[in-house]
mmCIF file of C-alpha atoms and ligand atoms in Angstrom:
data_model
loop_
_atom_site.group_PDB
_atom_site.id
_atom_site.type_symbol
_atom_site.label_atom_id
_atom_site.label_comp_id
_atom_site.label_asym_id
_atom_site.label_seq_id
_atom_site.Cartn_x
_atom_site.Cartn_y
_atom_site.Cartn_z
ATOM 1 C CA MET A 1 2.074 21.817 35.164
ATOM 2 C CA THR A 2 -0.993 20.070 33.685
ATOM 3 C CA LYS A 3 -0.760 16.574 32.215
ATOM 4 C CA GLU A 4 -1.144 18.119 28.764
ATOM 5 C CA GLU A 5 1.775 20.485 29.370
ATOM 6 C CA ALA A 6 3.897 17.650 30.757
ATOM 7 C CA LEU A 7 3.168 15.529 27.653
ATOM 8 C CA LEU A 8 4.044 18.471 25.408
ATOM 9 C CA ALA A 9 7.349 18.829 27.263
ATOM 10 C CA VAL A 10 8.130 15.146 26.562
ATOM 11 C CA ALA A 11 7.171 15.603 22.885
ATOM 12 C CA LYS A 12 9.543 18.589 22.710
ATOM 13 C CA ARG A 13 12.400 16.518 24.158
ATOM 14 C CA ILE A 14 11.698 13.771 21.604
ATOM 15 C CA ALA A 15 11.717 16.342 18.770
ATOM 16 C CA GLU A 16 15.060 17.686 20.038
ATOM 17 C CA CYS A 17 16.655 14.231 20.372
ATOM 18 C CA GLU A 18 19.236 14.213 17.563
ATOM 19 C CA ARG A 19 20.444 10.729 18.583
ATOM 20 C CA CYS A 20 16.931 9.281 18.082
ATOM 21 C CA LYS A 21 16.641 10.393 14.451
ATOM 22 C CA TYR A 22 17.761 8.176 11.577
ATOM 23 C CA TYR A 23 18.262 11.156 9.240
ATOM 24 C CA PRO A 24 18.436 14.892 10.021
ATOM 25 C CA ASP A 25 14.995 16.219 9.091
ATOM 26 C CA GLN A 26 12.990 13.150 10.117
ATOM 27 C CA ASN A 27 9.681 13.783 11.862
ATOM 28 C CA PRO A 28 9.150 12.732 15.475
ATOM 29 C CA VAL A 29 6.055 10.656 16.284
ATOM 30 C CA PRO A 30 5.731 11.062 20.067
ATOM 31 C CA GLY A 31 2.197 9.678 20.459
ATOM 32 C CA GLU A 32 -1.168 11.340 20.945
ATOM 33 C CA GLY A 33 -4.482 11.100 22.691
ATOM 34 C CA ASN A 34 -6.283 11.851 25.907
ATOM 35 C CA PRO A 35 -3.905 12.932 28.716
ATOM 36 C CA ASP A 36 -6.392 11.372 31.180
ATOM 37 C CA ALA A 37 -6.786 8.143 29.188
ATOM 38 C CA GLN A 38 -7.613 5.053 31.204
ATOM 39 C CA ILE A 39 -6.244 2.871 28.431
ATOM 40 C CA MET A 40 -2.968 3.331 26.611
ATOM 41 C CA PHE A 41 -1.949 1.449 23.437
ATOM 42 C CA ILE A 42 1.724 0.949 22.716
ATOM 43 C CA GLY A 43 2.917 -0.097 19.268
ATOM 44 C CA GLU A 44 6.344 -0.651 17.845
ATOM 45 C CA ALA A 45 7.583 2.231 15.679
ATOM 46 C CA PRO A 46 6.176 4.734 13.172
ATOM 47 C CA GLY A 47 5.808 3.673 9.536
ATOM 48 C CA ALA A 48 5.963 5.891 6.430
ATOM 49 C CA LYS A 49 2.539 7.520 6.929
ATOM 50 C CA GLU A 50 3.283 8.186 10.593
ATOM 51 C CA ASN A 51 6.643 9.758 9.678
ATOM 52 C CA GLU A 52 4.894 11.957 7.110
ATOM 53 C CA THR A 53 2.213 13.173 9.515
ATOM 54 C CA GLY A 54 3.972 12.969 12.908
ATOM 55 C CA ARG A 55 0.999 10.950 14.213
ATOM 56 C CA PRO A 56 0.917 7.308 15.393
ATOM 57 C CA PHE A 57 -1.162 4.596 13.718
ATOM 58 C CA VAL A 58 -2.595 6.597 10.810
ATOM 59 C CA GLY A 59 -2.059 3.959 8.068
ATOM 60 C CA ALA A 60 -3.887 0.685 7.423
ATOM 61 C CA ALA A 61 -2.996 -0.731 10.857
ATOM 62 C CA GLY A 62 -4.311 2.476 12.455
ATOM 63 C CA LYS A 63 -7.601 2.217 10.591
ATOM 64 C CA PHE A 64 -7.995 -1.350 11.866
ATOM 65 C CA LEU A 65 -7.118 -0.203 15.397
ATOM 66 C CA GLU A 66 -9.777 2.534 15.195
ATOM 67 C CA GLU A 67 -12.381 -0.004 14.027
ATOM 68 C CA MET A 68 -11.560 -2.219 16.995
ATOM 69 C CA LEU A 69 -11.780 0.750 19.375
ATOM 70 C CA ASN A 70 -15.192 1.646 17.925
ATOM 71 C CA SER A 71 -16.329 -1.979 18.366
ATOM 72 C CA ILE A 72 -15.959 -1.580 22.147
ATOM 73 C CA GLY A 73 -17.540 1.875 22.237
ATOM 74 C CA LEU A 74 -14.329 3.924 22.253
ATOM 75 C CA GLU A 75 -13.038 6.642 19.971
ATOM 76 C CA ARG A 76 -9.392 7.273 19.209
ATOM 77 C CA GLN A 77 -9.453 10.451 21.314
ATOM 78 C CA ASP A 78 -10.601 8.489 24.411
ATOM 79 C CA VAL A 79 -7.298 6.607 24.634
ATOM 80 C CA PHE A 80 -3.598 7.424 24.285
ATOM 81 C CA ILE A 81 -1.691 5.825 21.400
ATOM 82 C CA ALA A 82 2.106 5.719 21.350
ATOM 83 C CA ASN A 83 5.076 3.640 20.244
ATOM 84 C CA ILE A 84 8.239 2.568 22.009
ATOM 85 C CA ILE A 85 10.306 3.963 19.116
ATOM 86 C CA LYS A 86 9.560 7.579 18.243
ATOM 87 C CA TYR A 87 11.110 7.759 14.739
ATOM 88 C CA GLN A 88 10.651 5.463 11.739
ATOM 89 C CA PRO A 89 13.559 2.979 11.502
ATOM 90 C CA PRO A 90 15.237 2.868 8.065
ATOM 91 C CA GLY A 91 13.477 0.562 5.601
ATOM 92 C CA ASN A 92 10.820 -0.059 8.250
ATOM 93 C CA ARG A 93 13.093 -2.623 9.910
ATOM 94 C CA ASP A 94 12.506 -3.870 13.459
ATOM 95 C CA PRO A 95 13.906 -1.601 16.163
ATOM 96 C CA LEU A 96 17.290 -2.681 17.517
ATOM 97 C CA PRO A 97 17.584 -3.521 21.227
ATOM 98 C CA GLU A 98 19.856 -0.516 21.843
ATOM 99 C CA GLU A 99 17.358 1.789 20.104
ATOM 100 C CA ILE A 100 14.603 0.498 22.371
ATOM 101 C CA ARG A 101 16.827 0.910 25.446
ATOM 102 C CA PHE A 102 17.725 4.459 24.475
ATOM 103 C CA GLN A 103 14.190 5.641 23.602
ATOM 104 C CA LEU A 104 12.194 3.762 26.251
ATOM 105 C CA PRO A 105 12.575 6.530 28.892
ATOM 106 C CA PHE A 106 10.366 8.833 26.749
ATOM 107 C CA LEU A 107 7.561 6.267 26.825
ATOM 108 C CA LEU A 108 8.055 5.582 30.545
ATOM 109 C CA LYS A 109 7.686 9.309 31.191
ATOM 110 C CA GLN A 110 4.469 9.425 29.112
ATOM 111 C CA ILE A 111 3.088 6.480 31.124
ATOM 112 C CA ALA A 112 4.050 8.183 34.401
ATOM 113 C CA ILE A 113 2.169 11.336 33.354
ATOM 114 C CA ILE A 114 -0.969 9.641 32.003
ATOM 115 C CA LYS A 115 -1.148 6.893 34.660
ATOM 116 C CA PRO A 116 -3.399 4.624 32.556
ATOM 117 C CA LYS A 117 -5.279 1.859 34.323
ATOM 118 C CA LEU A 118 -4.485 -0.539 31.495
ATOM 119 C CA ILE A 119 -1.585 -0.669 29.055
ATOM 120 C CA CYS A 120 -2.277 -2.666 25.875
ATOM 121 C CA PHE A 121 0.765 -3.773 23.934
ATOM 122 C CA LEU A 122 0.372 -3.985 20.168
ATOM 123 C CA GLY A 123 2.840 -6.663 19.121
ATOM 124 C CA ARG A 124 5.811 -8.436 20.576
ATOM 125 C CA HIS A 125 8.297 -5.559 20.529
ATOM 126 C CA SER A 126 6.471 -3.323 22.964
ATOM 127 C CA MET A 127 5.347 -6.334 25.020
ATOM 128 C CA SER A 128 8.830 -7.733 25.462
ATOM 129 C CA ALA A 129 10.208 -4.348 26.566
ATOM 130 C CA PHE A 130 7.952 -4.718 29.651
ATOM 131 C CA LEU A 131 6.978 -8.389 30.017
ATOM 132 C CA SER A 132 9.839 -10.434 28.580
ATOM 133 C CA ASP A 133 9.685 -12.694 31.650
ATOM 134 C CA GLN A 134 6.022 -13.652 31.110
ATOM 135 C CA GLY A 135 6.199 -15.647 27.840
ATOM 136 C CA THR A 136 5.922 -14.992 24.137
ATOM 137 C CA ILE A 137 3.111 -12.973 22.574
ATOM 138 C CA SER A 138 1.570 -16.146 21.147
ATOM 139 C CA GLN A 139 1.460 -17.599 24.680
ATOM 140 C CA ILE A 140 0.139 -14.585 26.600
ATOM 141 C CA HIS A 141 -1.918 -12.516 24.115
ATOM 142 C CA GLY A 142 -5.369 -11.704 25.477
ATOM 143 C CA GLN A 143 -4.359 -12.332 29.104
ATOM 144 C CA LEU A 144 -4.697 -9.609 31.709
ATOM 145 C CA ILE A 145 -1.379 -9.400 33.552
ATOM 146 C CA ARG A 146 -0.525 -7.464 36.678
ATOM 147 C CA LYS A 147 3.107 -6.586 37.248
ATOM 148 C CA ASP A 148 4.615 -3.989 39.601
ATOM 149 C CA ASN A 149 1.201 -2.494 40.330
ATOM 150 C CA GLN A 150 0.337 -1.937 36.661
ATOM 151 C CA TRP A 151 -2.150 -3.870 34.506
ATOM 152 C CA TYR A 152 -1.096 -5.001 31.033
ATOM 153 C CA LEU A 153 -2.805 -6.671 28.094
ATOM 154 C CA PRO A 154 -0.601 -8.082 25.320
ATOM 155 C CA LEU A 155 -2.288 -8.079 21.893
ATOM 156 C CA TYR A 156 -1.159 -9.077 18.427
ATOM 157 C CA HIS A 157 -0.016 -6.160 16.278
ATOM 158 C CA PRO A 158 -2.863 -4.960 14.006
ATOM 159 C CA ALA A 159 -0.475 -4.774 10.999
ATOM 160 C CA ALA A 160 0.474 -8.446 11.465
ATOM 161 C CA ALA A 161 -3.147 -9.490 12.041
ATOM 162 C CA LEU A 162 -4.671 -7.421 9.239
ATOM 163 C CA TYR A 163 -4.042 -9.940 6.448
ATOM 164 C CA ASN A 164 -3.786 -13.130 8.503
ATOM 165 C CA GLY A 165 -7.273 -14.583 9.038
ATOM 166 C CA GLY A 166 -6.531 -16.589 12.194
ATOM 167 C CA MET A 167 -4.496 -13.883 13.889
ATOM 168 C CA ARG A 168 -7.057 -11.243 12.900
ATOM 169 C CA GLN A 169 -9.885 -13.156 14.581
ATOM 170 C CA THR A 170 -7.741 -13.738 17.685
ATOM 171 C CA LEU A 171 -6.984 -10.012 17.903
ATOM 172 C CA LEU A 172 -10.673 -9.135 17.461
ATOM 173 C CA ASP A 173 -11.605 -11.639 20.201
ATOM 174 C CA ASP A 174 -8.876 -10.370 22.560
ATOM 175 C CA PHE A 175 -9.992 -6.770 21.990
ATOM 176 C CA GLN A 176 -13.540 -7.630 23.047
ATOM 177 C CA LYS A 177 -12.196 -8.590 26.493
ATOM 178 C CA ILE A 178 -11.072 -4.999 27.230
ATOM 179 C CA PRO A 179 -14.377 -3.721 28.757
ATOM 180 C CA GLU A 180 -14.601 -6.732 31.097
ATOM 181 C CA TYR A 181 -10.940 -6.329 32.063
ATOM 182 C CA MET A 182 -11.530 -2.622 32.795
ATOM 183 C CA ASP A 183 -14.417 -3.585 35.093
ATOM 184 C CA ARG A 184 -12.178 -6.086 36.843
ATOM 185 C CA ILE A 185 -9.382 -3.520 37.265
ATOM 186 C CA SER A 186 -11.828 -0.931 38.688
ATOM 187 C CA ALA A 187 -13.318 -3.521 41.077
ATOM 188 C CA GLU A 188 -9.862 -4.562 42.324
ATOM 189 C CA SER A 189 -8.820 -0.963 42.925
ATOM 190 C CA LEU A 190 -11.766 -0.611 45.320
ATOM 191 C CA THR A 191 -10.734 -3.592 47.457
HETATM 192 N N1 LIG B 201 2.873 0.377 13.485
HETATM 193 C C1 LIG B 201 3.284 0.726 14.720
HETATM 194 O O1 LIG B 201 3.754 -0.088 15.502
HETATM 195 N N2 LIG B 201 3.134 2.006 15.078
HETATM 196 C C2 LIG B 201 2.597 2.931 14.287
HETATM 197 O O2 LIG B 201 2.489 4.081 14.712
HETATM 198 C C3 LIG B 201 2.167 2.540 13.014
HETATM 199 C C4 LIG B 201 2.312 1.259 12.621
#
């Protein structure tokens, strides 16, 4: 099975997961991008636009994310973009801990298939599902972290940073570190 086929199989399981949906005909948003991506971005949960289209980060936060990708010479299709929660929570509320626990295996499977060199968390929800022992997002954003043989970069969520001047600049600055971090990760894998 190719990586693409394996990712499609995960997307099919997400679409068939009746327990994940908040109402019967809700659209799944499994994630999308390059199956061979070296960098994976993980957000929180789909919003209204994502539920409508079945695609992650296609609203205002997604546009901002694309601009930041372009600023470091990447296109959306170079990376893989996903969320920990695969369906839009009612009223756009934060995902509940049990929802994260139940849906996380889908994301873990996607990571295992893609094997990205770097996983960038967008916001505290995805970060704390993996790095809750490392500090809060305001303490560790922008820091390259290695845990269990995987490299991580916690970033502020683009939706939170979009209209907050200070946070926006911090996110832009943190994003600019990605190329240097990728060089460092490649150099360390050679030693
Ligand atoms: N916010 C997220 O965390 N994910 C999306 O897909 C869109 C907005």
